[in-house]
mmCIF file of C-alpha atoms in Angstrom:
data_model
loop_
_atom_site.group_PDB
_atom_site.id
_atom_site.type_symbol
_atom_site.label_atom_id
_atom_site.label_comp_id
_atom_site.label_asym_id
_atom_site.label_seq_id
_atom_site.Cartn_x
_atom_site.Cartn_y
_atom_site.Cartn_z
ATOM 1 C CA MET A 29 -13.062 41.145 -90.646
ATOM 2 C CA GLU A 30 -13.666 38.605 -88.142
ATOM 3 C CA ASN A 31 -10.908 36.537 -89.515
ATOM 4 C CA ASP A 32 -8.473 39.304 -89.155
ATOM 5 C CA ASN A 33 -9.154 39.936 -85.458
ATOM 6 C CA ARG A 34 -8.489 36.073 -84.650
ATOM 7 C CA LEU A 35 -5.160 36.316 -86.341
ATOM 8 C CA PHE A 36 -4.210 39.438 -84.300
ATOM 9 C CA SER A 37 -5.351 37.696 -81.191
ATOM 10 C CA ARG A 38 -2.910 34.780 -81.580
ATOM 11 C CA LEU A 39 0.101 37.115 -81.952
ATOM 12 C CA ARG A 40 1.907 37.763 -78.815
ATOM 13 C CA SER A 41 3.320 41.079 -77.688
ATOM 14 C CA VAL A 42 7.320 41.431 -77.319
ATOM 15 C CA ARG A 43 6.622 41.586 -73.626
ATOM 16 C CA SER A 44 4.869 38.368 -73.214
ATOM 17 C CA ARG A 45 7.432 36.665 -75.308
ATOM 18 C CA LYS A 46 10.156 37.789 -73.065
ATOM 19 C CA ARG A 47 8.133 36.658 -69.759
ATOM 20 C CA THR A 48 7.424 33.287 -71.528
ATOM 21 C CA ILE A 49 11.006 32.768 -72.082
ATOM 22 C CA ARG A 50 12.051 33.876 -68.552
ATOM 23 C CA LYS A 51 9.551 31.499 -67.001
ATOM 24 C CA ASP A 52 10.920 28.545 -68.965
ATOM 25 C CA VAL A 53 14.465 29.428 -68.039
ATOM 26 C CA GLU A 54 13.456 29.443 -64.473
ATOM 27 C CA LYS A 55 11.626 26.334 -64.709
ATOM 28 C CA GLN A 56 14.642 24.715 -66.162
ATOM 29 C CA ILE A 57 16.977 26.155 -63.471
ATOM 30 C CA ARG A 58 14.331 24.969 -60.660
ATOM 31 C CA LYS A 59 14.192 21.435 -62.304
ATOM 32 C CA LYS A 60 18.284 21.310 -62.385
ATOM 33 C CA TYR A 61 18.412 22.103 -58.907
ATOM 34 C CA LYS A 62 15.884 19.611 -57.809
ATOM 35 C CA ARG A 63 17.748 17.006 -59.617
ATOM 36 C CA SER A 64 21.138 17.998 -58.100
ATOM 37 C CA ARG A 65 19.593 17.763 -54.677
ATOM 38 C CA GLU A 66 18.303 14.291 -55.446
ATOM 39 C CA LEU A 67 21.675 13.262 -56.640
ATOM 40 C CA TRP A 68 23.430 14.660 -53.440
ATOM 41 C CA VAL A 69 20.958 12.684 -51.181
ATOM 42 C CA ILE A 70 21.779 9.473 -53.336
ATOM 43 C CA ARG A 71 25.616 10.133 -53.106
ATOM 44 C CA ARG A 72 25.656 10.921 -49.448
ATOM 45 C CA ASN A 73 23.557 7.652 -48.701
ATOM 46 C CA LEU A 74 26.159 5.327 -50.682
ATOM 47 C CA PRO A 75 27.769 2.779 -48.342
ATOM 48 C CA LEU A 76 31.439 2.928 -47.538
ATOM 49 C CA ILE A 77 33.321 0.257 -49.306
ATOM 50 C CA PRO A 78 36.194 -1.249 -47.225
ATOM 51 C CA LEU A 79 39.670 -0.833 -48.826
ATOM 52 C CA ASP A 80 42.269 -3.630 -49.007
ATOM 53 C CA LYS A 81 44.902 -1.188 -48.033
ATOM 54 C CA PRO A 82 43.371 1.887 -46.041
ATOM 55 C CA TYR A 83 45.384 5.139 -46.467
ATOM 56 C CA GLN A 84 45.071 8.591 -45.124
ATOM 57 C CA LYS A 85 46.499 11.697 -46.540
ATOM 58 C CA GLY A 86 48.485 14.325 -44.700
ATOM 59 C CA PHE A 87 51.049 14.628 -41.836
ATOM 60 C CA VAL A 88 51.159 14.348 -38.068
ATOM 61 C CA ARG A 89 53.154 16.239 -35.640
ATOM 62 C CA PHE A 90 53.801 15.210 -32.080
ATOM 63 C CA PHE A 91 56.308 15.857 -29.131
ATOM 64 C CA VAL A 92 59.120 13.456 -28.541
ATOM 65 C CA VAL A 93 61.614 13.114 -25.594
ATOM 66 C CA ARG A 94 65.055 14.056 -26.486
ATOM 67 C CA ASP A 95 67.670 11.275 -26.790
ATOM 68 C CA ASP A 96 69.958 12.608 -24.088
ATOM 69 C CA VAL A 97 66.942 12.537 -21.744
ATOM 70 C CA LYS A 98 65.782 9.313 -22.836
ATOM 71 C CA ARG A 99 69.176 7.537 -22.145
ATOM 72 C CA SER A 100 69.379 9.290 -18.429
ATOM 73 C CA LYS A 101 68.104 6.895 -15.426
ATOM 74 C CA ASP A 102 64.726 9.008 -15.637
ATOM 75 C CA GLY A 103 64.109 8.260 -19.249
ATOM 76 C CA ASP A 104 61.468 6.059 -18.805
ATOM 77 C CA PHE A 105 59.595 8.296 -16.168
ATOM 78 C CA PHE A 106 59.601 11.177 -18.671
ATOM 79 C CA GLU A 107 58.420 9.044 -21.666
ATOM 80 C CA GLU A 108 55.464 7.791 -19.532
ATOM 81 C CA ILE A 109 54.542 11.613 -18.567
ATOM 82 C CA LEU A 110 54.986 12.501 -22.117
ATOM 83 C CA ARG A 111 52.680 9.645 -23.128
ATOM 84 C CA LYS A 112 49.828 11.089 -20.719
ATOM 85 C CA ILE A 113 50.263 14.831 -21.941
ATOM 86 C CA ASN A 114 51.444 14.460 -25.784
ATOM 87 C CA THR A 115 49.299 15.837 -28.298
ATOM 88 C CA HIS A 116 49.031 15.070 -31.949
ATOM 89 C CA MET A 117 48.260 17.548 -34.637
ATOM 90 C CA TYR A 118 47.431 16.755 -38.145
ATOM 91 C CA SER A 119 47.966 18.774 -41.430
ATOM 92 C CA GLU A 120 47.486 18.295 -45.134
ATOM 93 C CA ASN A 121 51.061 19.661 -45.714
ATOM 94 C CA ARG A 122 54.375 19.630 -43.806
ATOM 95 C CA LYS A 123 54.333 23.308 -42.940
ATOM 96 C CA PHE A 124 51.493 22.929 -40.502
ATOM 97 C CA LEU A 125 50.124 26.684 -41.419
ATOM 98 C CA LYS A 126 46.735 28.127 -40.772
ATOM 99 C CA LYS A 127 45.199 31.293 -42.667
ATOM 100 C CA LYS A 128 44.806 34.358 -40.742
ATOM 101 C CA ARG A 129 43.467 37.709 -41.531
ATOM 102 C CA LYS A 130 46.023 40.657 -41.049
ATOM 103 C CA PHE A 131 44.844 44.215 -42.118
ATOM 104 C CA GLY A 132 42.438 42.666 -44.580
ATOM 105 C CA LYS A 133 44.890 40.396 -46.079
ATOM 106 C CA LYS A 134 45.124 36.745 -45.565
ATOM 107 C CA ILE A 135 48.501 35.729 -44.241
ATOM 108 C CA TYR A 136 49.565 32.030 -43.301
ATOM 109 C CA VAL A 137 50.929 31.658 -39.513
ATOM 110 C CA LYS A 138 52.335 28.666 -38.033
ATOM 111 C CA LYS A 139 49.914 26.390 -35.966
ATOM 112 C CA GLU A 140 50.996 26.416 -32.196
ATOM 113 C CA GLN A 141 51.226 23.074 -30.756
ATOM 114 C CA LYS A 142 50.902 22.753 -26.745
ATOM 115 C CA LEU A 143 51.082 19.893 -24.418
ATOM 116 C CA ARG A 144 48.060 18.772 -22.484
ATOM 117 C CA TYR A 145 47.648 20.820 -19.189
ATOM 118 C CA ILE A 146 47.489 18.689 -16.138
ATOM 119 C CA PRO A 147 46.161 20.676 -13.091
ATOM 120 C CA SER A 148 48.018 20.456 -9.770
ATOM 121 C CA PHE A 149 45.321 18.884 -7.913
ATOM 122 C CA SER A 150 45.168 16.042 -10.418
ATOM 123 C CA TRP A 151 48.617 14.881 -10.233
ATOM 124 C CA ASN A 152 47.612 12.553 -7.194
ATOM 125 C CA ASP A 153 44.549 11.279 -9.259
ATOM 126 C CA PRO A 154 44.608 7.495 -9.776
ATOM 127 C CA LYS A 155 42.868 7.739 -13.028
ATOM 128 C CA LEU A 156 45.923 9.756 -14.409
ATOM 129 C CA ASP A 157 48.048 6.533 -13.603
ATOM 130 C CA LEU A 158 51.591 8.329 -13.506
ATOM 131 C CA PRO A 159 54.584 6.487 -12.459
ATOM 132 C CA ARG A 160 55.190 5.867 -8.754
ATOM 133 C CA GLU A 161 58.552 7.764 -8.746
ATOM 134 C CA LYS A 162 57.096 10.897 -9.774
ATOM 135 C CA ASP A 163 57.155 12.562 -6.215
ATOM 136 C CA ASN A 164 61.030 11.811 -5.668
ATOM 137 C CA ILE A 165 62.072 12.904 -9.155
ATOM 138 C CA LEU A 166 59.887 16.246 -9.331
ATOM 139 C CA LYS A 167 61.346 17.156 -5.948
ATOM 140 C CA ARG A 168 64.793 16.619 -6.837
ATOM 141 C CA LYS A 169 64.613 18.028 -10.386
ATOM 142 C CA LYS A 170 61.961 20.877 -10.642
ATOM 143 C CA ASN A 171 63.044 21.988 -14.128
ATOM 144 C CA THR A 172 63.639 18.488 -15.659
ATOM 145 C CA VAL A 173 60.172 18.132 -16.778
ATOM 146 C CA LEU A 174 60.698 21.207 -18.951
ATOM 147 C CA SER A 175 63.746 19.496 -20.833
ATOM 148 C CA VAL A 176 61.147 17.446 -22.745
ATOM 149 C CA LYS A 177 62.127 18.894 -26.174
ATOM 150 C CA PHE A 178 59.589 19.847 -28.908
ATOM 151 C CA LEU A 179 60.542 18.248 -32.200
ATOM 152 C CA GLU A 180 58.414 18.953 -35.196
ATOM 153 C CA SER A 181 58.823 15.462 -36.476
ATOM 154 C CA THR A 182 56.325 14.875 -39.067
ATOM 155 C CA THR A 183 55.437 11.479 -40.166
ATOM 156 C CA ASN A 184 53.873 10.739 -43.290
ATOM 157 C CA LEU A 185 50.361 9.019 -42.778
ATOM 158 C CA LEU A 186 50.327 7.752 -46.475
ATOM 159 C CA ASN A 187 50.886 4.048 -46.988
ATOM 160 C CA HIS A 188 51.715 4.901 -50.601
ATOM 161 C CA GLY A 189 54.689 7.373 -50.809
ATOM 162 C CA ASP A 190 53.999 8.146 -54.518
ATOM 163 C CA LEU A 191 50.360 9.490 -53.802
ATOM 164 C CA LEU A 192 51.599 12.422 -51.986
#
């Protein structure tokens, strides 16, 4: 009889077997998660390697002065102003789209690009370093500054055309 009791005490119930299996699986998951965090830290702390030919993927968009305005006698002035207020926008593709939610759906909308705003009180600021003839031209032609045309000229940032 005593031998029979020892045999029965070694047998596990179905519930205890399932519990040990679940615990083992959870231990394995915790171990793998800990290892993945260690690998992430190692990967993050890797030093950067300088490339022989650096490259960047994507496109850049910016404003340019129209050719007819550039050829006029005030063309240099407008190029100088545009250099001060121009903005550059970067995108992964040529379309310059961004995702937006509309009625629960995600749609793509064109990114709006604006010129940098210069308040009226800072036009005379020496830090802005605008050309000297600005007063004469702006008095003579009030709306000529608006003749700076926005061209969606995207230039490829890749040095290697075949990587796009």
